[in-house]
PDB file of C-alpha atoms and ligand atoms in Angstrom:
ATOM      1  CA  UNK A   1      11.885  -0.843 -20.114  1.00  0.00           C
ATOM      2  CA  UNK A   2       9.984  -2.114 -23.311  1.00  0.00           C
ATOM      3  CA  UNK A   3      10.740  -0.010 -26.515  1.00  0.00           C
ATOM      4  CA  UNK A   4      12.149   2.870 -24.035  1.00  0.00           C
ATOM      5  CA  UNK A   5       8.906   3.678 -22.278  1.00  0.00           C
ATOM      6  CA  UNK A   6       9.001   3.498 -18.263  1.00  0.00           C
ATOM      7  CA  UNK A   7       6.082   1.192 -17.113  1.00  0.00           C
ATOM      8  CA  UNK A   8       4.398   2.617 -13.975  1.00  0.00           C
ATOM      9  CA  UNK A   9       1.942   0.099 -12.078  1.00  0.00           C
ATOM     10  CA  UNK A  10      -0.601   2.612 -10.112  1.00  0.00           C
ATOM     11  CA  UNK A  11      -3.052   1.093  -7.864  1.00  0.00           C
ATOM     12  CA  UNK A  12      -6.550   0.793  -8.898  1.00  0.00           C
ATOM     13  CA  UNK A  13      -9.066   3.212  -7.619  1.00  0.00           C
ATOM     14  CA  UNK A  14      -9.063   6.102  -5.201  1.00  0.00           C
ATOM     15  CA  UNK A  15      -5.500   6.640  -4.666  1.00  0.00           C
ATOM     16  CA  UNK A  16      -4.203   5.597  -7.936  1.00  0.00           C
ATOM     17  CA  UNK A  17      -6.520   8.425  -9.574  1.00  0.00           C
ATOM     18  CA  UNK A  18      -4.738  10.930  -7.591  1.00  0.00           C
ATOM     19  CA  UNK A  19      -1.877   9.777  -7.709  1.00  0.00           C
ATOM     20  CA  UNK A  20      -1.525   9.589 -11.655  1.00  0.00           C
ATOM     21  CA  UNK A  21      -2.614  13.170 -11.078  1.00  0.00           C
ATOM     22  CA  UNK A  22       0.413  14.009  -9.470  1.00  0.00           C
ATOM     23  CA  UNK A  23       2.591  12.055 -12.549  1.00  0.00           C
ATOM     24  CA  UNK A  24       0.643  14.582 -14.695  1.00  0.00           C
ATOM     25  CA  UNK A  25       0.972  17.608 -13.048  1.00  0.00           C
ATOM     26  CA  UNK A  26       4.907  16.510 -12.681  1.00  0.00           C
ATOM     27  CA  UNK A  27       4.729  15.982 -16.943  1.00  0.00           C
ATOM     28  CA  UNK A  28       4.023  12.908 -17.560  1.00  0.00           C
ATOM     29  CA  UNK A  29       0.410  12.782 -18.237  1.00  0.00           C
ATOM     30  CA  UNK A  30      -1.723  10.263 -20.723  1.00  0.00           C
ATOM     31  CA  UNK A  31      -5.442  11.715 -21.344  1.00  0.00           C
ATOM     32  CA  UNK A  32      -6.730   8.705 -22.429  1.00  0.00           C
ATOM     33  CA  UNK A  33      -6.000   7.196 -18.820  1.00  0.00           C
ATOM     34  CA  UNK A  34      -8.723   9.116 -17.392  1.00  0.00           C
ATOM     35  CA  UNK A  35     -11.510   8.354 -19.717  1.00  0.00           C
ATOM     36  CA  UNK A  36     -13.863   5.657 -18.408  1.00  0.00           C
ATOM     37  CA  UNK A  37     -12.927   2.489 -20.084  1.00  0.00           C
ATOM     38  CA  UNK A  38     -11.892  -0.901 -18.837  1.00  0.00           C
ATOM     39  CA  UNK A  39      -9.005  -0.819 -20.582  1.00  0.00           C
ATOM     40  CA  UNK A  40      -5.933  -1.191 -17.910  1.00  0.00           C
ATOM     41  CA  UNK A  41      -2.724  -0.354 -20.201  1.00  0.00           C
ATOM     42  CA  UNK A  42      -2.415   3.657 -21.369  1.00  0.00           C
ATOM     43  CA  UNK A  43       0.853   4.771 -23.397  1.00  0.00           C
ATOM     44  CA  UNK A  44       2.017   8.431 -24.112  1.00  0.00           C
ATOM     45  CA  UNK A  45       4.558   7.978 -26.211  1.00  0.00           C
ATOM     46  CA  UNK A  46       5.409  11.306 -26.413  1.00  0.00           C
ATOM     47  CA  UNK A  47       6.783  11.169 -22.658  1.00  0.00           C
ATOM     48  CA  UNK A  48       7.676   7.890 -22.996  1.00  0.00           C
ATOM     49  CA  UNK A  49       5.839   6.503 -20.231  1.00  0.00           C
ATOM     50  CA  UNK A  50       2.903   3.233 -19.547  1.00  0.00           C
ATOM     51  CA  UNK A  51       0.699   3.151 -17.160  1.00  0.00           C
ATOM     52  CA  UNK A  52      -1.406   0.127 -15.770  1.00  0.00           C
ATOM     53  CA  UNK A  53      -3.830  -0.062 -13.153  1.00  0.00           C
ATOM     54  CA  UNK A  54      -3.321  -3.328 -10.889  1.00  0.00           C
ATOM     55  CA  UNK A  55      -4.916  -4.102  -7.660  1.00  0.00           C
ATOM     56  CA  UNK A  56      -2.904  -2.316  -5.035  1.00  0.00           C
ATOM     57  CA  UNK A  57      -2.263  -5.003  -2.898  1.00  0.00           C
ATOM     58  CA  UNK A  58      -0.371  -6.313  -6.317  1.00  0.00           C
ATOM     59  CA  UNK A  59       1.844  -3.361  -7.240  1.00  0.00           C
ATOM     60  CA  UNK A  60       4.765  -4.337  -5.517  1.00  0.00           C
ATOM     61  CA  UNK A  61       4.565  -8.148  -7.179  1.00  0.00           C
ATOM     62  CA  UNK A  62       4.710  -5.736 -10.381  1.00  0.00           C
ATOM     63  CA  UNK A  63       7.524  -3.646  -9.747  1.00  0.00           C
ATOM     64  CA  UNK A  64       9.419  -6.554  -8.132  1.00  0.00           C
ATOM     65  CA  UNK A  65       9.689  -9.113 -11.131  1.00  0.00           C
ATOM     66  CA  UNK A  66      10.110  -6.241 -13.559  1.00  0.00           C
ATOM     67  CA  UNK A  67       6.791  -6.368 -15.615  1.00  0.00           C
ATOM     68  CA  UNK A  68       6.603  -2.659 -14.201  1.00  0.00           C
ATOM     69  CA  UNK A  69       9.598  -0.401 -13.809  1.00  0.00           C
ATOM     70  CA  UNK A  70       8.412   2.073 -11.068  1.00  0.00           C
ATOM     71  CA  UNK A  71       5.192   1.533  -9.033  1.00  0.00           C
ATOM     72  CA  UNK A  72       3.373   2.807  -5.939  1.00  0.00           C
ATOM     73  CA  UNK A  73       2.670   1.180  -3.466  1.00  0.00           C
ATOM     74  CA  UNK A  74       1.319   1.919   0.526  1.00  0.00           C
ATOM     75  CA  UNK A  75       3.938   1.318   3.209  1.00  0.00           C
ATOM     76  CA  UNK A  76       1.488  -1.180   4.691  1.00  0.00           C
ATOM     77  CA  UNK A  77       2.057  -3.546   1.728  1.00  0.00           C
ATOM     78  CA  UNK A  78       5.766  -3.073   1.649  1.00  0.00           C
ATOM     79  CA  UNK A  79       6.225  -3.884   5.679  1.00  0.00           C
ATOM     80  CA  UNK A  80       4.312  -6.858   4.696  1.00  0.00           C
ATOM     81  CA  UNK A  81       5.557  -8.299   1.839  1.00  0.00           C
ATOM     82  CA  UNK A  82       9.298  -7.339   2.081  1.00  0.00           C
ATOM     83  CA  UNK A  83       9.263  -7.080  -1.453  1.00  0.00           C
ATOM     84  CA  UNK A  84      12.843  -6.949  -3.665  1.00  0.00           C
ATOM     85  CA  UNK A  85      12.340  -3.220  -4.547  1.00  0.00           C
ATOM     86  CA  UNK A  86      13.845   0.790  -3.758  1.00  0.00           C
ATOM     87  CA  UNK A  87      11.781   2.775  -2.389  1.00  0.00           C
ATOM     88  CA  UNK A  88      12.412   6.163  -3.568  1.00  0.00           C
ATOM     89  CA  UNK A  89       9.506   8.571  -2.466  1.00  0.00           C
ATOM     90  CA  UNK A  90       6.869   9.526   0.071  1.00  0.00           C
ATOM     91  CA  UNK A  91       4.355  11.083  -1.985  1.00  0.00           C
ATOM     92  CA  UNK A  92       2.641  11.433   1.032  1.00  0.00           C
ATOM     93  CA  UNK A  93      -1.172  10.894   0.037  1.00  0.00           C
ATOM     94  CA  UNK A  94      -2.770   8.553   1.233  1.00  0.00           C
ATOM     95  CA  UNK A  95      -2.264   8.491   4.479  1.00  0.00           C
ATOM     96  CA  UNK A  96      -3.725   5.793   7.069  1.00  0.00           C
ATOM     97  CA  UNK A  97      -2.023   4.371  10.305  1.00  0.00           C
ATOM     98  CA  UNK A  98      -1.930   0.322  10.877  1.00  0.00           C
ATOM     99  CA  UNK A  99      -3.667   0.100  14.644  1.00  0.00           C
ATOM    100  CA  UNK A 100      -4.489  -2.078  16.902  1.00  0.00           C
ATOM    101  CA  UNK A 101      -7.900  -2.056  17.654  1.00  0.00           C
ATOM    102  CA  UNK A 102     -10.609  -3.780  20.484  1.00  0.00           C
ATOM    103  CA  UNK A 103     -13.478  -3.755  21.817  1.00  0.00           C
ATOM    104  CA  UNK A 104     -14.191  -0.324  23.677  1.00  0.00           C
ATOM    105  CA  UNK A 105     -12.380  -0.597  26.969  1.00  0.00           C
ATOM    106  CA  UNK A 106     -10.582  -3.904  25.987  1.00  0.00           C
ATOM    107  CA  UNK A 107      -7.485  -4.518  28.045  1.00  0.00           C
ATOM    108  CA  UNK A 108      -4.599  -7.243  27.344  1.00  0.00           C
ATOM    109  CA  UNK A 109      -4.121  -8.939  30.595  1.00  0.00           C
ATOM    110  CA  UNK A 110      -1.148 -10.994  29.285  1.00  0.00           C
ATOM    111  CA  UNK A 111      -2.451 -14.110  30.868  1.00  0.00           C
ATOM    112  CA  UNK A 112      -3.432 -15.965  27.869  1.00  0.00           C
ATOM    113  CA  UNK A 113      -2.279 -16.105  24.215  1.00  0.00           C
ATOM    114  CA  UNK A 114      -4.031 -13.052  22.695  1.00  0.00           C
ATOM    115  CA  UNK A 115      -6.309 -14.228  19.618  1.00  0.00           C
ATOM    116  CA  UNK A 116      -5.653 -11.289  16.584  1.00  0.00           C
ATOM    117  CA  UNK A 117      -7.288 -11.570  13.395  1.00  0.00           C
ATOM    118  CA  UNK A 118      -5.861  -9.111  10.375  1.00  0.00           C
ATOM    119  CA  UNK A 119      -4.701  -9.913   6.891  1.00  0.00           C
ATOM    120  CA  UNK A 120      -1.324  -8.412   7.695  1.00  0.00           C
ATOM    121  CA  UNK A 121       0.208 -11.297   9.447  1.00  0.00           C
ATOM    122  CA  UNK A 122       4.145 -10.214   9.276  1.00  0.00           C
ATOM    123  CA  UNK A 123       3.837  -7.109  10.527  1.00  0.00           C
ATOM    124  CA  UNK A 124       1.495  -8.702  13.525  1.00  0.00           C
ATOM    125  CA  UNK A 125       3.700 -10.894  14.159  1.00  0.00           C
ATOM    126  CA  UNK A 126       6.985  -8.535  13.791  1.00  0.00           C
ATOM    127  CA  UNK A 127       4.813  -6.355  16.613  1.00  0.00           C
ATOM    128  CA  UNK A 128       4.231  -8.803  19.171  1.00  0.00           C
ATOM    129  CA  UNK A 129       7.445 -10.554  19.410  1.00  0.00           C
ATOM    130  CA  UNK A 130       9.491  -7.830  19.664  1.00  0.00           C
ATOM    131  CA  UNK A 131       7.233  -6.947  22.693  1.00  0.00           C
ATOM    132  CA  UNK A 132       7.400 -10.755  23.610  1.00  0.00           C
ATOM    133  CA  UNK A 133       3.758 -11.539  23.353  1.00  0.00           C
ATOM    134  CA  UNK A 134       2.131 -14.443  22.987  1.00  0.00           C
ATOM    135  CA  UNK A 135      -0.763 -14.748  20.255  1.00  0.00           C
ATOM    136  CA  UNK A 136      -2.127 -16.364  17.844  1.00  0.00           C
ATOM    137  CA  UNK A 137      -3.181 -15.150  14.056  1.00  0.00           C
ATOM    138  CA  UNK A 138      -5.886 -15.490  12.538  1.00  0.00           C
ATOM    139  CA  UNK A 139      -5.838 -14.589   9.250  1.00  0.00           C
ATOM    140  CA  UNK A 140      -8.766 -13.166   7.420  1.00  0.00           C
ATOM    141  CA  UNK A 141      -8.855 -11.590   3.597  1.00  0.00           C
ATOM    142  CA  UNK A 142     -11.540  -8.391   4.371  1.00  0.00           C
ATOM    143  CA  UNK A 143     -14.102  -7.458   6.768  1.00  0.00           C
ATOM    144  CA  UNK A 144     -11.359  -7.854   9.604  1.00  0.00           C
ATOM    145  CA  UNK A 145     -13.718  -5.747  12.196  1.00  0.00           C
ATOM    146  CA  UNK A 146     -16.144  -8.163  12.281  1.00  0.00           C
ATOM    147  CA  UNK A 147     -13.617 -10.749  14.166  1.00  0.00           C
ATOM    148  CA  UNK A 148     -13.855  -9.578  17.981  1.00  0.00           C
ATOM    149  CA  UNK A 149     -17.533  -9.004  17.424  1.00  0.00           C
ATOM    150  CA  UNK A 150     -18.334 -12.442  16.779  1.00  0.00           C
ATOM    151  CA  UNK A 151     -15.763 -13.919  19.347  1.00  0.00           C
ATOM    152  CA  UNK A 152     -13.457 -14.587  16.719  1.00  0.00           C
ATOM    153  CA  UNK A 153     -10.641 -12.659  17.769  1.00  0.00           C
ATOM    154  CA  UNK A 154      -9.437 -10.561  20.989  1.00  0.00           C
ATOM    155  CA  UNK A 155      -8.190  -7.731  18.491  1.00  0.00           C
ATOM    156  CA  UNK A 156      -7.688  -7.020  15.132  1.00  0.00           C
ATOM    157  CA  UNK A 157      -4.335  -5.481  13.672  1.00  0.00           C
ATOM    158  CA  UNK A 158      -5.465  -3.398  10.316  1.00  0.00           C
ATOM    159  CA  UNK A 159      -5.634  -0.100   8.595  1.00  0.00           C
ATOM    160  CA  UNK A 160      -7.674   3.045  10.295  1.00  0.00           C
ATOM    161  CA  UNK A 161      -7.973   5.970   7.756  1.00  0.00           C
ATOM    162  CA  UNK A 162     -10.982   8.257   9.429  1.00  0.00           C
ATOM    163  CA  UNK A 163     -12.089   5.679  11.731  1.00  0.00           C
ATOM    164  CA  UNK A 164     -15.261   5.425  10.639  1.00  0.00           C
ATOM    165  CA  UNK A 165     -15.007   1.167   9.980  1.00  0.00           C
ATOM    166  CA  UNK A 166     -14.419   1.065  13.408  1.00  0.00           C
ATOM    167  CA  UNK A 167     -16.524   3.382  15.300  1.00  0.00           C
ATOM    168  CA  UNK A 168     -19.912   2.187  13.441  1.00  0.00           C
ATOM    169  CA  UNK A 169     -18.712  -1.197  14.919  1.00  0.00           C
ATOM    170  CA  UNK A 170     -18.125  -0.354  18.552  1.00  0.00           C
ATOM    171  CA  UNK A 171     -14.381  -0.499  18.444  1.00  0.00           C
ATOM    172  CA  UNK A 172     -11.361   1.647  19.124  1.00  0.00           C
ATOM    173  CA  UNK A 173      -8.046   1.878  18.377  1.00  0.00           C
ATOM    174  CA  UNK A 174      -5.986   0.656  21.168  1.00  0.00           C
ATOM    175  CA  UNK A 175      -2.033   1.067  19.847  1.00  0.00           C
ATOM    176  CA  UNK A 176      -0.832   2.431  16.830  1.00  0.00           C
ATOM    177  CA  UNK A 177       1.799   0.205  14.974  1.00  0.00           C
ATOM    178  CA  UNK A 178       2.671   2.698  12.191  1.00  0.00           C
ATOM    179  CA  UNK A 179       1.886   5.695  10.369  1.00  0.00           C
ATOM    180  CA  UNK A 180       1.546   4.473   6.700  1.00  0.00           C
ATOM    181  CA  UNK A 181       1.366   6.523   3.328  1.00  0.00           C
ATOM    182  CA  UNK A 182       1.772   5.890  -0.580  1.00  0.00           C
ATOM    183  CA  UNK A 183       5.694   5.086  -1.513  1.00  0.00           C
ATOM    184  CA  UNK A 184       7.239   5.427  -4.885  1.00  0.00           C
ATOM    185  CA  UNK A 185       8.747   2.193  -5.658  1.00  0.00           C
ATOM    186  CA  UNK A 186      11.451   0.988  -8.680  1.00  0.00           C
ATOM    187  CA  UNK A 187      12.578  -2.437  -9.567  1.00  0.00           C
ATOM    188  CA  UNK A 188      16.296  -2.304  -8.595  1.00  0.00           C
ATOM    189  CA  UNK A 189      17.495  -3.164 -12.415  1.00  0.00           C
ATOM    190  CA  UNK A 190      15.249  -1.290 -14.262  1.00  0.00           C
ATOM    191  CA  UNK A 191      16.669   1.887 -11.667  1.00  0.00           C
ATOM    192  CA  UNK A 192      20.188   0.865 -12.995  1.00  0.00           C
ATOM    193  CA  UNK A 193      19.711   0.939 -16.590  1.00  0.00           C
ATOM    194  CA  UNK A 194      17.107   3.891 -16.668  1.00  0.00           C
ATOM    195  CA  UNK A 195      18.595   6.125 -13.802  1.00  0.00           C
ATOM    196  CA  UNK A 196      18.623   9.142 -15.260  1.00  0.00           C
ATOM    197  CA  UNK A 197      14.852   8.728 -17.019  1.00  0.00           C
ATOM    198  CA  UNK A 198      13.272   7.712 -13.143  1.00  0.00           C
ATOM    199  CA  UNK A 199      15.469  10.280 -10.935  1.00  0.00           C
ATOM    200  CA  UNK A 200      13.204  12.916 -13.684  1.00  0.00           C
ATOM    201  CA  UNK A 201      10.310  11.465 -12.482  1.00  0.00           C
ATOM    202  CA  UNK A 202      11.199  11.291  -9.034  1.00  0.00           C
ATOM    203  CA  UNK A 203      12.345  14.932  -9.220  1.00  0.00           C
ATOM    204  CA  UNK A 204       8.993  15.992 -10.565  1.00  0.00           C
ATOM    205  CA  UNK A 205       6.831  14.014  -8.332  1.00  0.00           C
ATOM    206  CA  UNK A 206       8.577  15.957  -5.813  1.00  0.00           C
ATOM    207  CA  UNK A 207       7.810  19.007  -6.863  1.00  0.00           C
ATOM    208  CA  UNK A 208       4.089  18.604  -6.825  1.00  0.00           C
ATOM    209  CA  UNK A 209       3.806  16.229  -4.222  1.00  0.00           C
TER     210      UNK A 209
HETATM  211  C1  PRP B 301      -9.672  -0.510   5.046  1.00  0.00           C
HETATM  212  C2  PRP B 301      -9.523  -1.171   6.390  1.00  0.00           C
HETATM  213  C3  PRP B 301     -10.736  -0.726   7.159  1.00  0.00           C
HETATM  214  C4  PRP B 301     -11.073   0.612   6.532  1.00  0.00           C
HETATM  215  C5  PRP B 301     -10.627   1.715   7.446  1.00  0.00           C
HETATM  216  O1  PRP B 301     -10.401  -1.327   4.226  1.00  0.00           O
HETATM  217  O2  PRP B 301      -9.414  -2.570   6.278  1.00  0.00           O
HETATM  218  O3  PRP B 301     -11.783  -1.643   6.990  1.00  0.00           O
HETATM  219  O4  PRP B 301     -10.350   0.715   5.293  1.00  0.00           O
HETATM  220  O5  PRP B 301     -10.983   2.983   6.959  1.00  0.00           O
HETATM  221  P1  PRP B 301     -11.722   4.051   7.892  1.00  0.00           P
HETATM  222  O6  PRP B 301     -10.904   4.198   9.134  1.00  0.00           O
HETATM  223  O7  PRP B 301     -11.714   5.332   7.068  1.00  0.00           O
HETATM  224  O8  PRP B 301     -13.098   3.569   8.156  1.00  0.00           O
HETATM  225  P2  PRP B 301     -10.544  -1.026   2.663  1.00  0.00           P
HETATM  226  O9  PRP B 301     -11.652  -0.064   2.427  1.00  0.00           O
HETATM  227  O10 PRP B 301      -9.206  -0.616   2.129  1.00  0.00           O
HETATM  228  O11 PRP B 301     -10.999  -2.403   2.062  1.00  0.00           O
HETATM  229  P3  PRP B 301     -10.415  -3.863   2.288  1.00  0.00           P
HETATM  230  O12 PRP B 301     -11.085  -4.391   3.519  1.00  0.00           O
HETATM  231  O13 PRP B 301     -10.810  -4.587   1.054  1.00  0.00           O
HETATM  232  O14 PRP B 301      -8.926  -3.723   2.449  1.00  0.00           O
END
């Protein structure tokens, strides 16, 4: 908490617009933040709160080592990463499931060590071995549906929002891991020493949420 303010990492784009609409609906807005600029650090001193925009993959990195105080993050990243942090709030928005997804009419014999491509290899792997399957990961960084088309993979493990991604590439959704949505995270000291200042904000983001 640098000179008092609270330092909120939002994720860049989409979400993170909305979702600073919902800090400034619940007080704590910063006009500037919405102008177009490239700038990526907004103050309001008057509410005593920072914002930055960070990649949202990269929020949780934030919020964990303290260079943010609160953040948000999707529950997708945080069954991934682990990270060090409290999660304090569903804001329910942006909500997605993590699936696992084939070829139409795809079926896992269990004979042979299924092939999965995603970039969220924890949570793949957390899946499977609690059903006691053998695969093997293949980890890719984007494009993830493009994996069992070109024989890369058997399935992919990865985010379905509308569906859309998949459909226009002849796949469906064969299990669903998780349901997944946008979290409120704190670092754990900056919670202890500014309790009072983020259970405000947490209290207001819960009242427009
Ligand atoms: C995610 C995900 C899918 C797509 C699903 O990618 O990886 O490709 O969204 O959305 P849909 O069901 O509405 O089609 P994202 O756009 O977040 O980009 P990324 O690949 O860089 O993560």
């Amino acid at each position: 908490m640098k000179n008092g303010m609270i330092s909120v990492a939002l994720p860049k784009g989409r979400l993170g617009e909305k979702v600073y609409g919902m800090f400034a609906s619940a007080g704590f807005p910063c006009d500037e933040i919405l102008e177009d600029t490239r700038k990526l650090i907004f103050e309001n001193p008057l509410c005593g709160i920072r914002y930055f925009w960070v990649k949202p993959s990269d929020v949780a990195i934030y919020v964990e080592r303290g260079a943010a105080d609160i953040g948000v993050a999707g529950k997708d990243i945080l069954l991934e990463y682990q990270p060090d942090v409290y999660e304090l709030l569903d804001l329910e928005c942006g909500k997605c499931r993590m699936a696992i997804a084939g070829p139409a009419g795809f079926r896992d014999d269990g004979l042979t060590t299924l092939r999965v491509a995603t970039k969220f290899a924890n949570i793949t792997r957390n899946y499977y071995s609690a059903l006691g399957r053998d695969i093997d990961i293949i980890h890719l960084n984007g494009s993830i549906e493009i994996a069992p088309i070109l024989g890369l993979s058997d399935v992919i493990v990865d985010i379905v929002e509308t569906g859309t991604t998949l459909r226009e590439n002849n796949l469906s959704v064969l299990e669903t891991i998780v349901p997944i949505s946008a979290r409120l995270i704190s670092n754990k000291a900056a919670y202890k020493f500014g309790k009072d200042r983020i259970e405000a904000i947490v209290k207001g983001l819960e009242r427009v949420k």
